[in-house]
XYZ file of C-alpha atoms in Angstrom:
666
model
C 68.671 158.505 145.266
C 71.878 157.379 143.616
C 72.295 157.779 139.880
C 71.855 154.474 137.992
C 75.123 153.066 136.753
C 75.613 153.732 133.043
C 75.434 150.965 130.464
C 78.792 152.057 129.123
C 80.419 151.540 132.528
C 78.841 148.091 132.747
C 80.199 147.281 129.303
C 83.587 148.647 130.311
C 83.708 146.037 133.060
C 83.825 143.421 130.274
C 86.551 145.348 128.482
C 88.752 145.695 131.539
C 88.355 142.111 132.724
C 89.120 140.901 129.217
C 92.302 142.848 128.601
C 93.520 142.236 132.158
C 93.083 138.463 131.781
C 94.768 138.415 128.378
C 97.644 140.478 129.761
C 98.101 138.185 132.774
C 98.084 135.109 130.529
C 100.344 136.907 128.043
C 98.161 135.260 125.434
C 94.711 135.735 123.924
C 92.477 138.075 121.972
C 91.399 141.316 123.658
C 90.045 143.098 120.562
C 86.745 141.233 120.067
C 85.632 141.332 123.732
C 86.365 145.045 123.859
C 84.576 145.704 120.572
C 81.492 143.603 121.388
C 81.128 144.607 125.036
C 78.263 147.036 124.400
C 76.315 144.434 122.406
C 76.907 141.836 125.105
C 75.785 144.164 127.869
C 72.465 144.843 126.129
C 71.759 141.219 125.265
C 72.739 139.688 128.579
C 71.211 142.280 130.892
C 68.008 143.058 128.990
C 67.056 140.011 126.963
C 68.864 136.756 127.725
C 66.674 134.285 129.625
C 68.991 132.218 131.811
C 69.686 131.164 135.365
C 73.304 131.367 136.577
C 72.394 129.111 139.517
C 71.328 126.369 137.079
C 73.172 126.615 133.766
C 71.323 123.511 132.509
C 67.774 124.771 132.969
C 65.991 123.242 129.982
C 64.092 126.318 128.816
C 66.971 128.788 128.946
C 67.961 130.856 125.963
C 71.108 129.601 124.257
C 74.056 131.907 123.704
C 76.890 130.984 121.344
C 80.149 132.875 120.923
C 80.989 131.651 117.434
C 84.079 133.847 117.207
C 85.479 131.767 120.030
C 88.916 133.395 120.051
C 87.176 136.241 121.904
C 86.579 133.843 124.800
C 87.260 136.408 127.509
C 84.007 138.041 126.458
C 81.924 135.072 127.557
C 84.070 134.369 130.622
C 83.624 137.979 131.749
C 79.880 137.739 131.141
C 79.582 134.508 133.094
C 81.559 135.932 135.987
C 79.591 139.159 136.112
C 76.193 137.474 135.758
C 76.833 135.194 138.721
C 77.837 131.833 137.247
C 80.374 129.641 139.005
C 83.247 131.448 137.313
C 85.277 133.322 139.906
C 87.744 136.164 139.593
C 90.462 133.585 140.244
C 89.149 131.623 137.254
C 89.592 134.738 135.117
C 93.112 135.118 136.474
C 93.748 131.521 135.334
C 92.760 132.288 131.741
C 94.418 129.887 129.270
C 96.114 127.898 132.044
C 96.119 124.116 132.423
C 92.805 122.638 133.636
C 91.271 126.051 134.290
C 87.605 126.846 133.770
C 88.723 129.462 131.270
C 90.531 127.727 128.394
C 91.771 129.599 125.338
C 88.553 128.935 123.424
C 85.159 128.151 125.004
C 84.838 124.433 125.634
C 81.657 122.578 126.506
C 81.999 120.881 129.883
C 84.800 123.096 131.191
C 82.896 126.250 132.041
C 79.373 126.524 133.520
C 77.251 128.451 131.037
C 79.267 127.663 127.914
C 76.808 126.002 125.534
C 79.186 124.654 122.900
C 82.843 124.432 121.982
C 83.855 127.110 119.510
C 87.088 128.039 117.856
C 87.025 126.748 114.282
C 85.195 129.716 112.807
C 81.676 129.279 111.513
C 80.859 126.130 113.437
C 79.412 128.033 116.376
C 76.733 129.566 114.188
C 76.056 126.112 112.733
C 75.582 124.760 116.266
C 73.248 127.703 116.922
C 71.141 126.729 113.899
C 70.992 123.227 115.409
C 69.819 124.685 118.735
C 67.093 126.639 116.950
C 65.954 123.606 114.943
C 65.811 121.503 118.100
C 63.822 124.163 119.960
C 61.314 124.660 117.156
C 60.802 120.946 116.514
C 60.644 119.971 120.168
C 58.125 122.750 120.799
C 55.959 121.518 117.932
C 56.091 117.956 119.244
C 55.359 118.708 122.899
C 53.747 122.120 123.402
C 49.976 122.191 123.731
C 47.480 125.024 123.813
C 48.163 127.085 126.912
C 51.351 125.149 127.650
C 54.440 126.596 125.923
C 56.882 124.432 127.804
C 59.595 124.654 125.165
C 59.979 128.323 124.287
C 63.394 129.944 124.060
C 65.631 131.899 121.698
C 69.096 131.172 120.382
C 71.578 134.028 120.106
C 74.987 133.915 118.484
C 77.861 136.364 118.202
C 80.007 136.110 115.091
C 82.698 137.988 113.264
C 84.052 138.526 109.772
C 85.921 135.217 109.914
C 82.742 133.229 110.568
C 81.110 134.794 107.521
C 84.092 134.096 105.290
C 83.979 130.397 106.115
C 81.884 128.449 103.619
C 79.908 126.744 106.378
C 78.230 130.078 107.114
C 76.548 129.950 103.719
C 75.437 126.353 104.183
C 73.758 126.891 107.537
C 72.414 130.417 107.065
C 70.794 129.374 103.799
C 69.063 126.432 105.466
C 68.049 128.494 108.515
C 66.296 130.995 106.267
C 64.505 128.236 104.366
C 63.312 126.669 107.617
C 62.071 130.008 108.968
C 63.864 129.802 112.311
C 62.294 132.897 113.838
C 63.866 132.417 117.272
C 67.403 132.580 115.912
C 69.255 135.899 116.217
C 72.815 136.560 115.046
C 74.875 139.587 116.094
C 77.607 140.283 113.532
C 80.665 142.102 114.871
C 81.363 144.146 111.739
C 84.736 145.616 112.674
C 86.494 145.168 109.333
C 89.548 143.565 110.912
C 90.969 140.055 110.880
C 94.398 138.680 111.768
C 96.011 139.856 108.533
C 94.609 143.373 108.788
C 91.727 145.246 107.155
C 89.379 142.746 105.502
C 88.414 145.027 102.617
C 91.308 143.490 100.712
C 89.727 140.026 100.784
C 86.138 140.322 102.054
C 83.863 142.721 100.213
C 80.575 140.794 100.284
C 77.355 142.720 100.702
C 76.418 140.844 103.856
C 73.034 142.487 104.156
C 71.946 141.463 100.663
C 73.452 138.029 101.156
C 71.372 137.287 104.244
C 68.250 138.905 102.842
C 68.547 136.541 99.892
C 68.562 133.645 102.384
C 65.236 134.875 103.790
C 66.587 136.595 106.912
C 65.552 139.856 108.508
C 68.627 142.107 108.467
C 69.084 145.123 110.753
C 72.034 147.528 110.916
C 73.130 149.401 114.046
C 75.998 151.224 115.667
C 77.470 148.456 117.817
C 78.420 150.925 120.518
C 74.971 152.514 120.857
C 73.088 150.651 123.583
C 69.763 152.210 122.623
C 70.089 151.213 118.972
C 71.160 147.676 119.914
C 68.186 147.390 122.258
C 65.736 148.482 119.568
C 67.194 146.121 116.969
C 67.089 143.178 119.385
C 63.417 143.912 120.099
C 62.734 143.914 116.343
C 64.560 140.629 115.942
C 62.550 138.965 118.710
C 59.310 140.335 117.265
C 60.004 138.715 113.863
C 58.678 135.201 114.407
C 58.866 133.836 110.855
C 62.446 134.705 109.913
C 65.850 134.452 111.586
C 67.479 137.822 112.173
C 70.950 139.167 111.534
C 71.899 142.344 113.379
C 74.913 143.915 111.716
C 76.727 145.830 114.444
C 79.317 148.319 113.207
C 82.031 148.237 115.845
C 85.608 149.244 116.512
C 87.871 146.377 117.472
C 89.696 147.038 120.743
C 87.637 150.183 121.354
C 89.019 152.229 124.237
C 92.650 151.471 123.473
C 94.087 154.809 122.290
C 96.795 153.328 120.063
C 95.399 149.920 119.086
C 91.644 150.355 118.597
C 90.561 149.750 115.043
C 93.812 147.910 114.292
C 94.779 144.273 113.804
C 97.327 144.717 116.606
C 94.477 144.463 119.126
C 93.134 141.240 117.636
C 95.299 138.420 118.908
C 97.886 139.748 121.342
C 97.946 141.420 124.757
C 97.669 145.180 124.682
C 100.811 145.570 126.831
C 101.181 147.215 130.226
C 101.732 150.721 128.848
C 98.741 150.572 126.524
C 96.551 149.124 129.293
C 97.434 152.091 131.516
C 96.402 154.460 128.720
C 93.219 152.452 128.118
C 92.267 152.652 131.778
C 92.600 156.410 131.556
C 90.554 156.492 128.349
C 87.759 154.479 130.015
C 88.035 156.484 133.258
C 88.673 153.199 135.050
C 90.409 153.772 138.360
C 90.569 150.245 139.728
C 93.477 147.830 139.852
C 93.418 144.725 137.627
C 90.554 142.331 138.380
C 88.906 144.745 140.813
C 85.319 145.960 140.324
C 82.895 148.144 142.268
C 80.147 146.400 144.215
C 77.624 148.449 142.255
C 78.888 146.864 139.026
C 78.392 143.370 140.411
C 74.953 144.309 141.703
C 73.883 145.710 138.340
C 75.151 142.622 136.504
C 73.938 139.932 138.924
C 71.347 137.787 137.126
C 70.809 135.117 139.793
C 67.601 136.438 141.359
C 65.993 137.113 137.987
C 67.133 133.768 136.644
C 65.838 131.823 139.637
C 62.471 133.556 139.290
C 62.320 132.682 135.589
C 63.079 129.040 136.241
C 60.648 128.884 139.183
C 57.878 130.275 136.964
C 58.720 127.712 134.310
C 58.648 124.918 136.859
C 55.161 125.999 137.881
C 54.113 125.952 134.235
C 55.654 122.512 133.823
C 53.756 121.207 136.856
C 50.515 122.338 135.223
C 51.628 120.650 132.002
C 52.366 117.423 133.905
C 48.878 117.411 135.370
C 47.262 118.024 131.982
C 49.565 115.731 129.957
C 51.386 113.335 132.315
C 52.599 110.945 129.621
C 53.879 113.733 127.393
C 55.677 115.345 130.317
C 57.394 112.089 131.275
C 58.432 111.491 127.669
C 59.766 115.030 127.312
C 61.891 114.715 130.444
C 63.209 111.333 129.326
C 64.293 112.788 126.029
C 65.764 115.978 127.485
C 67.823 113.893 129.905
C 69.091 111.745 127.042
C 67.812 108.475 128.459
C 66.628 105.645 126.222
C 63.345 103.845 127.013
C 63.748 101.268 129.772
C 63.068 98.366 127.410
C 65.245 99.580 124.532
C 68.153 97.211 125.149
C 65.832 94.223 125.359
C 64.076 95.260 122.141
C 67.390 95.848 120.394
C 68.762 92.447 121.385
C 65.589 90.772 120.127
C 66.003 92.505 116.765
C 69.684 91.558 116.537
C 68.767 87.921 117.178
C 66.015 88.150 114.572
C 68.549 89.386 112.014
C 70.796 86.443 112.801
C 67.971 83.943 112.425
C 66.667 85.409 109.175
C 70.122 85.375 107.635
C 69.513 87.804 104.753
C 72.178 88.487 102.135
C 71.862 92.237 101.502
C 74.008 95.322 101.155
C 74.836 96.675 104.589
C 73.236 100.018 103.642
C 69.972 98.061 103.252
C 70.640 96.357 106.583
C 71.079 99.825 108.081
C 67.793 100.941 106.561
C 66.043 97.976 108.147
C 67.606 98.805 111.514
C 66.470 102.436 111.315
C 62.931 101.343 110.533
C 63.020 98.992 113.506
C 64.515 101.395 116.027
C 62.776 104.626 115.028
C 59.318 103.596 116.309
C 60.997 102.792 119.634
C 62.870 106.123 119.671
C 60.786 109.091 118.538
C 63.791 111.271 119.408
C 65.622 110.031 116.317
C 66.128 113.033 114.028
C 67.341 111.777 110.664
C 68.853 113.560 107.738
C 70.976 113.227 104.634
C 72.994 115.550 102.434
C 70.810 115.079 99.355
C 71.448 111.330 99.235
C 68.530 109.831 101.124
C 67.764 107.408 98.288
C 71.371 106.193 98.166
C 72.132 106.284 101.878
C 68.748 104.624 102.592
C 68.045 106.876 105.555
C 64.471 107.898 104.804
C 62.566 105.682 107.205
C 58.904 104.695 106.832
C 57.342 107.439 108.962
C 59.820 110.195 108.140
C 58.354 113.717 108.065
C 60.463 116.594 106.808
C 60.603 119.519 109.249
C 60.443 121.974 106.353
C 56.762 121.030 105.927
C 55.826 119.605 109.318
C 57.080 121.601 112.306
C 56.759 118.469 114.436
C 58.700 116.368 111.899
C 61.619 114.004 112.452
C 63.707 114.314 109.301
C 65.857 117.079 107.822
C 66.502 117.381 104.115
C 69.894 119.064 104.428
C 70.593 119.507 100.742
C 74.196 119.319 99.551
C 75.653 120.687 102.790
C 77.797 117.967 104.383
C 79.781 120.286 106.659
C 76.799 122.379 107.688
C 74.688 119.258 108.217
C 77.189 117.705 110.590
C 77.788 120.856 112.629
C 74.029 121.459 112.866
C 73.609 117.886 114.122
C 76.184 118.617 116.830
C 73.992 121.534 117.926
C 70.835 119.397 117.900
C 72.551 116.806 120.085
C 73.874 119.411 122.535
C 70.439 121.026 122.857
C 68.870 117.793 123.975
C 65.628 116.053 123.153
C 66.931 114.394 119.994
C 69.444 111.833 118.820
C 70.468 113.088 115.379
C 71.856 110.977 112.591
C 73.240 112.385 109.360
C 74.267 110.678 106.172
C 76.358 110.978 103.038
C 78.825 108.872 101.058
C 81.908 107.955 103.088
C 84.096 109.879 100.653
C 82.221 113.099 101.374
C 82.868 112.801 105.075
C 85.883 114.856 104.094
C 83.688 117.919 103.570
C 82.432 117.503 107.135
C 85.674 116.393 108.753
C 86.139 119.228 111.228
C 82.555 118.997 112.459
C 82.984 115.242 112.971
C 86.025 116.046 115.088
C 84.185 118.733 117.052
C 81.348 116.337 117.875
C 83.902 113.855 119.194
C 85.678 116.589 121.167
C 82.347 117.547 122.761
C 81.358 113.901 123.415
C 78.029 114.234 121.632
C 75.771 111.356 120.608
C 75.646 112.037 116.871
C 75.424 109.116 114.457
C 77.221 109.519 111.127
C 75.875 107.164 108.475
C 78.403 106.730 105.674
C 77.546 104.493 102.740
C 79.385 103.532 99.534
C 82.307 102.602 101.690
C 85.048 101.403 99.329
C 86.150 100.759 95.765
C 83.144 98.434 95.868
C 80.932 101.311 94.762
C 82.499 100.794 91.362
C 81.848 102.886 88.327
C 81.761 106.333 89.958
C 85.518 106.045 90.169
C 88.271 107.349 92.437
C 86.592 110.693 93.174
C 83.890 108.776 94.988
C 85.897 105.818 96.318
C 87.153 106.299 99.885
C 90.646 105.058 100.693
C 92.116 106.865 103.701
C 88.829 107.930 105.337
C 88.419 104.901 107.592
C 91.858 105.487 109.081
C 91.019 109.129 109.645
C 87.823 108.223 111.480
C 89.372 105.417 113.537
C 92.162 107.640 114.786
C 89.721 110.320 115.953
C 89.594 110.198 119.767
C 86.188 109.397 121.308
C 84.661 108.387 117.975
C 83.514 104.808 117.450
C 83.731 103.673 113.843
C 81.687 100.596 112.965
C 82.045 98.750 109.637
C 79.646 95.799 109.846
C 79.737 92.791 107.574
C 76.060 91.755 107.482
C 72.589 92.399 108.891
C 73.428 91.163 112.397
C 76.524 93.303 112.753
C 74.662 96.272 111.228
C 71.857 95.974 113.780
C 74.423 95.730 116.583
C 76.298 98.774 115.304
C 73.104 100.818 115.294
C 72.120 99.624 118.768
C 75.544 100.451 120.224
C 75.598 103.867 118.566
C 72.187 104.685 120.013
C 73.284 103.598 123.493
C 76.548 105.562 123.349
C 75.531 108.588 125.408
C 78.972 110.218 125.502
C 80.464 109.669 122.080
C 79.544 109.946 118.410
C 79.604 106.943 116.104
C 80.396 106.502 112.429
C 78.500 103.643 110.796
C 80.107 102.510 107.542
C 77.957 100.634 105.035
C 78.413 99.010 101.639
C 76.673 99.639 98.364
C 77.113 96.029 97.228
C 75.376 92.930 98.629
C 77.104 91.050 101.457
C 76.715 87.417 102.558
C 75.190 86.617 105.930
C 77.510 84.911 108.441
C 76.664 81.966 110.701
C 77.047 82.607 114.448
C 76.102 81.081 117.762
C 74.583 83.137 120.578
C 77.975 83.891 122.181
C 79.343 85.190 118.889
C 76.279 87.395 118.409
C 76.771 88.845 121.889
C 80.473 89.437 121.246
C 79.824 91.667 118.228
C 79.205 94.483 120.712
C 82.791 94.045 121.950
C 84.040 95.380 118.636
C 85.926 92.261 117.563
C 85.336 88.537 117.998
C 86.168 85.141 116.613
C 83.790 84.548 113.725
C 85.301 81.278 112.528
C 87.374 79.039 114.817
C 90.409 77.130 113.701
C 89.771 73.472 112.810
C 93.206 72.368 113.903
C 96.019 73.828 115.983
C 95.949 77.612 115.545
C 98.632 78.796 113.109
C 97.281 82.058 111.644
C 94.618 84.719 112.068
C 92.714 86.619 109.388
C 91.254 89.978 110.520
C 88.578 91.579 108.361
C 85.782 94.129 108.399
C 82.672 94.871 106.393
C 82.531 93.568 102.842
C 85.877 91.807 103.225
C 84.611 89.466 105.944
C 82.925 87.376 103.261
C 86.205 87.259 101.370
C 88.043 86.253 104.548
C 85.551 83.427 105.120
C 86.143 82.111 101.604
C 89.885 82.105 102.288
C 89.242 80.388 105.627
C 87.394 77.558 103.929
C 90.199 77.049 101.405
C 92.936 77.177 104.035
C 91.059 74.809 106.350
C 90.776 72.286 103.503
C 94.537 72.650 103.059
C 95.016 71.739 106.718
C 96.038 75.202 107.887
C 94.799 76.052 111.402
C 93.355 79.506 110.785
C 90.681 81.626 112.462
C 88.735 84.601 111.185
C 88.289 87.605 113.425
C 85.585 90.045 112.428
C 86.414 93.484 113.792
C 83.503 95.829 113.101
C 84.768 98.426 115.607
C 88.469 98.392 116.409
C 88.174 101.215 118.981
C 85.636 99.267 121.030
C 87.707 96.096 120.728
C 90.887 97.747 121.991
C 88.935 99.058 124.993
C 88.109 95.497 126.138
C 90.072 93.897 128.948
C 93.330 92.191 128.117
C 91.965 88.678 128.737
C 89.267 89.114 126.133
C 91.629 90.660 123.592
C 94.079 87.818 124.153
C 91.315 85.235 123.641
C 90.533 86.746 120.247
C 94.061 87.637 119.119
C 96.529 85.407 120.997
C 99.822 87.258 121.234
C 101.858 84.172 120.386
C 100.277 83.940 116.933
C 102.358 86.297 114.791
C 101.092 85.023 111.460
C 98.334 87.560 110.914
C 96.690 88.896 107.780
C 94.296 91.854 107.765
C 92.086 92.482 104.764
C 90.049 95.625 104.113
C 89.325 97.575 100.941
C 90.829 100.723 102.473
C 94.294 102.041 103.252
C 96.590 99.333 104.601
C 98.510 101.370 107.174
C 95.901 101.311 109.946
C 96.031 97.543 110.318
C 99.722 97.158 111.122
C 98.855 97.880 114.779
C 97.065 94.501 114.753
C 99.250 92.409 112.451
C 102.663 93.777 113.481
C 105.767 93.836 111.379
C 105.529 90.072 110.850
C 102.058 90.216 109.368
C 100.564 91.316 106.075
C 97.781 93.677 105.108
C 95.743 93.326 101.951
C 94.115 96.569 100.963
C 94.734 99.850 99.180
C 97.809 102.044 98.869
C 96.617 104.031 95.847
C 93.408 105.657 94.689
C 90.871 103.513 92.833
C 89.618 103.406 89.283
C 86.284 103.546 87.475
C 85.007 100.041 86.736
C 82.530 97.450 88.037
C 83.274 96.451 91.626
C 84.278 92.866 90.842
C 86.902 94.003 88.371
C 88.292 96.544 90.813
C 88.819 94.030 93.611
C 90.781 91.860 91.185
C 92.716 94.846 89.823
C 93.871 95.866 93.292
C 94.512 92.346 94.561
C 91.789 92.217 97.207
C 90.738 88.632 96.569
C 90.258 85.265 98.245
C 93.411 84.031 96.545
C 95.481 86.936 97.822
C 94.423 86.210 101.399
C 95.170 82.502 101.016
C 98.596 83.235 99.551
C 99.391 85.743 102.299
C 98.499 83.273 105.068
C 100.449 80.466 103.456
C 103.505 82.693 103.086
C 103.437 83.348 106.830
C 102.910 79.805 108.110
C 105.462 78.035 105.924
């Protein structure tokens, strides 16, 4: 009988593949994959529940490499375990359109669960995975039928823990008692600038214990100790677990292990030759023994796990057919068949009722209408539920009810948004999160990451302009709308009344492959008159709200609270005999995606006299008004005063719009 292959040799396969790929690319980070190889070998071969033949199996464990610069670690693991990641893919590391980009990217590589790179966000996504698993299990599992039952594992490094988001999400995870969440901390004491003891001296163990986590410490190169700690972590059902793994970065490299020089640069041909000798590795680059592949291959085990689950799910379907159908619908991200019809009926109802309310109140009404139709809605706010108006009628906080549908995030805008990205990626929920528009800035990078990953996350941002008044310039957004609108794959809606607010919500819910930002006012807004065609055209992002009463001479473009102002100017100008139309543009990104005929019908190219009005930074709107047009808005920060006074102070008035139009048509 042959001697079983050693765990160290299996881990060395990760090390060698990683430094060979980095060397071939002449770019990348070999140190982390080499340092974490032993941890990865234990987790992936002994504990991780997955199926390489079906990376999307619903009940798989989730694995997140939060320190995403160490991407060759996960690519090596995927290759060795039997995913559709070939040796040629590893040879194409960091090359254009390869399956192995510089940082793990969702959608590029089978088996990669989330995009990581900006440190700390991977662990936030992992918290989102764990929340989704726990809540979905509570909603759908029944006695004898644990259909949703998996763990979430994340690797992280010193950099992740230095980022402030780590505090936000780890604190919340402890409070929520996410017992199926396990973090492995690569405690190697090295970052790009060198030894971290000069700038990172936290007592990480005490820190996480204070959050309510189980904390375990091990030698990160001792497979037996890692195995034991992982078993303890899995056994602890009421607390998340942090396993602090003391490791040596770049271990195996005689001259670079333990040094920052192994962090973010190839080892070099000479050092690789020495490292091969140190590891007793005789093979040429990218060559492995068959016995290594056989020991790593997880396909047969994974297929058996999924087959067993499918049998369990069949039993569940027989016992609870309606629940099973609903679960599958939600996991596949499909809306109920009648949702669009129901949404259109509500939009029409809003138009007929014609209420004059703040758009945040209109949003609240929409949530209360749509939530009973969509039990997958998972709401939340960063300690502003009463101001954002996001706490719908039947909201149940998950901190008290495991099967709840609302998350009290506390003052954690960044963590909240990155967690929501994880919830969306997991499946089974459509998350929405809320704060003041100004405090989107705290969450900015997570908003971007959700757009990069094409996730259906709905960002509810209220108090959208100087119109919030007395709180002053610290709370008054100016440049934020531009920032959101120029974010690729993000749809930013700023509705002007109840009808546009209902449409914005409906479109955001239907948008399966992009996030949406819904921007709402604090102050009351007038309802606008529309015919059925105009109501339908709201969904096109921009439309003619008020038609010219004589030959068209000028166009006023407005959004949100300034649509009412534009309509007042329209009435004055029409009485003066000026042929002017008002275009409401609640979502410029959707409008610009329409065909050219429609865009021309709304904004005829021969009409150069154009005025845009919005209580936000002026620069965005020059793409619509051109150099011949004018924009009425903000170029400075605001002031603290009642809203009415502020609009006059900054010249965002009916009179200013009238004067601007007249100056262009004379």
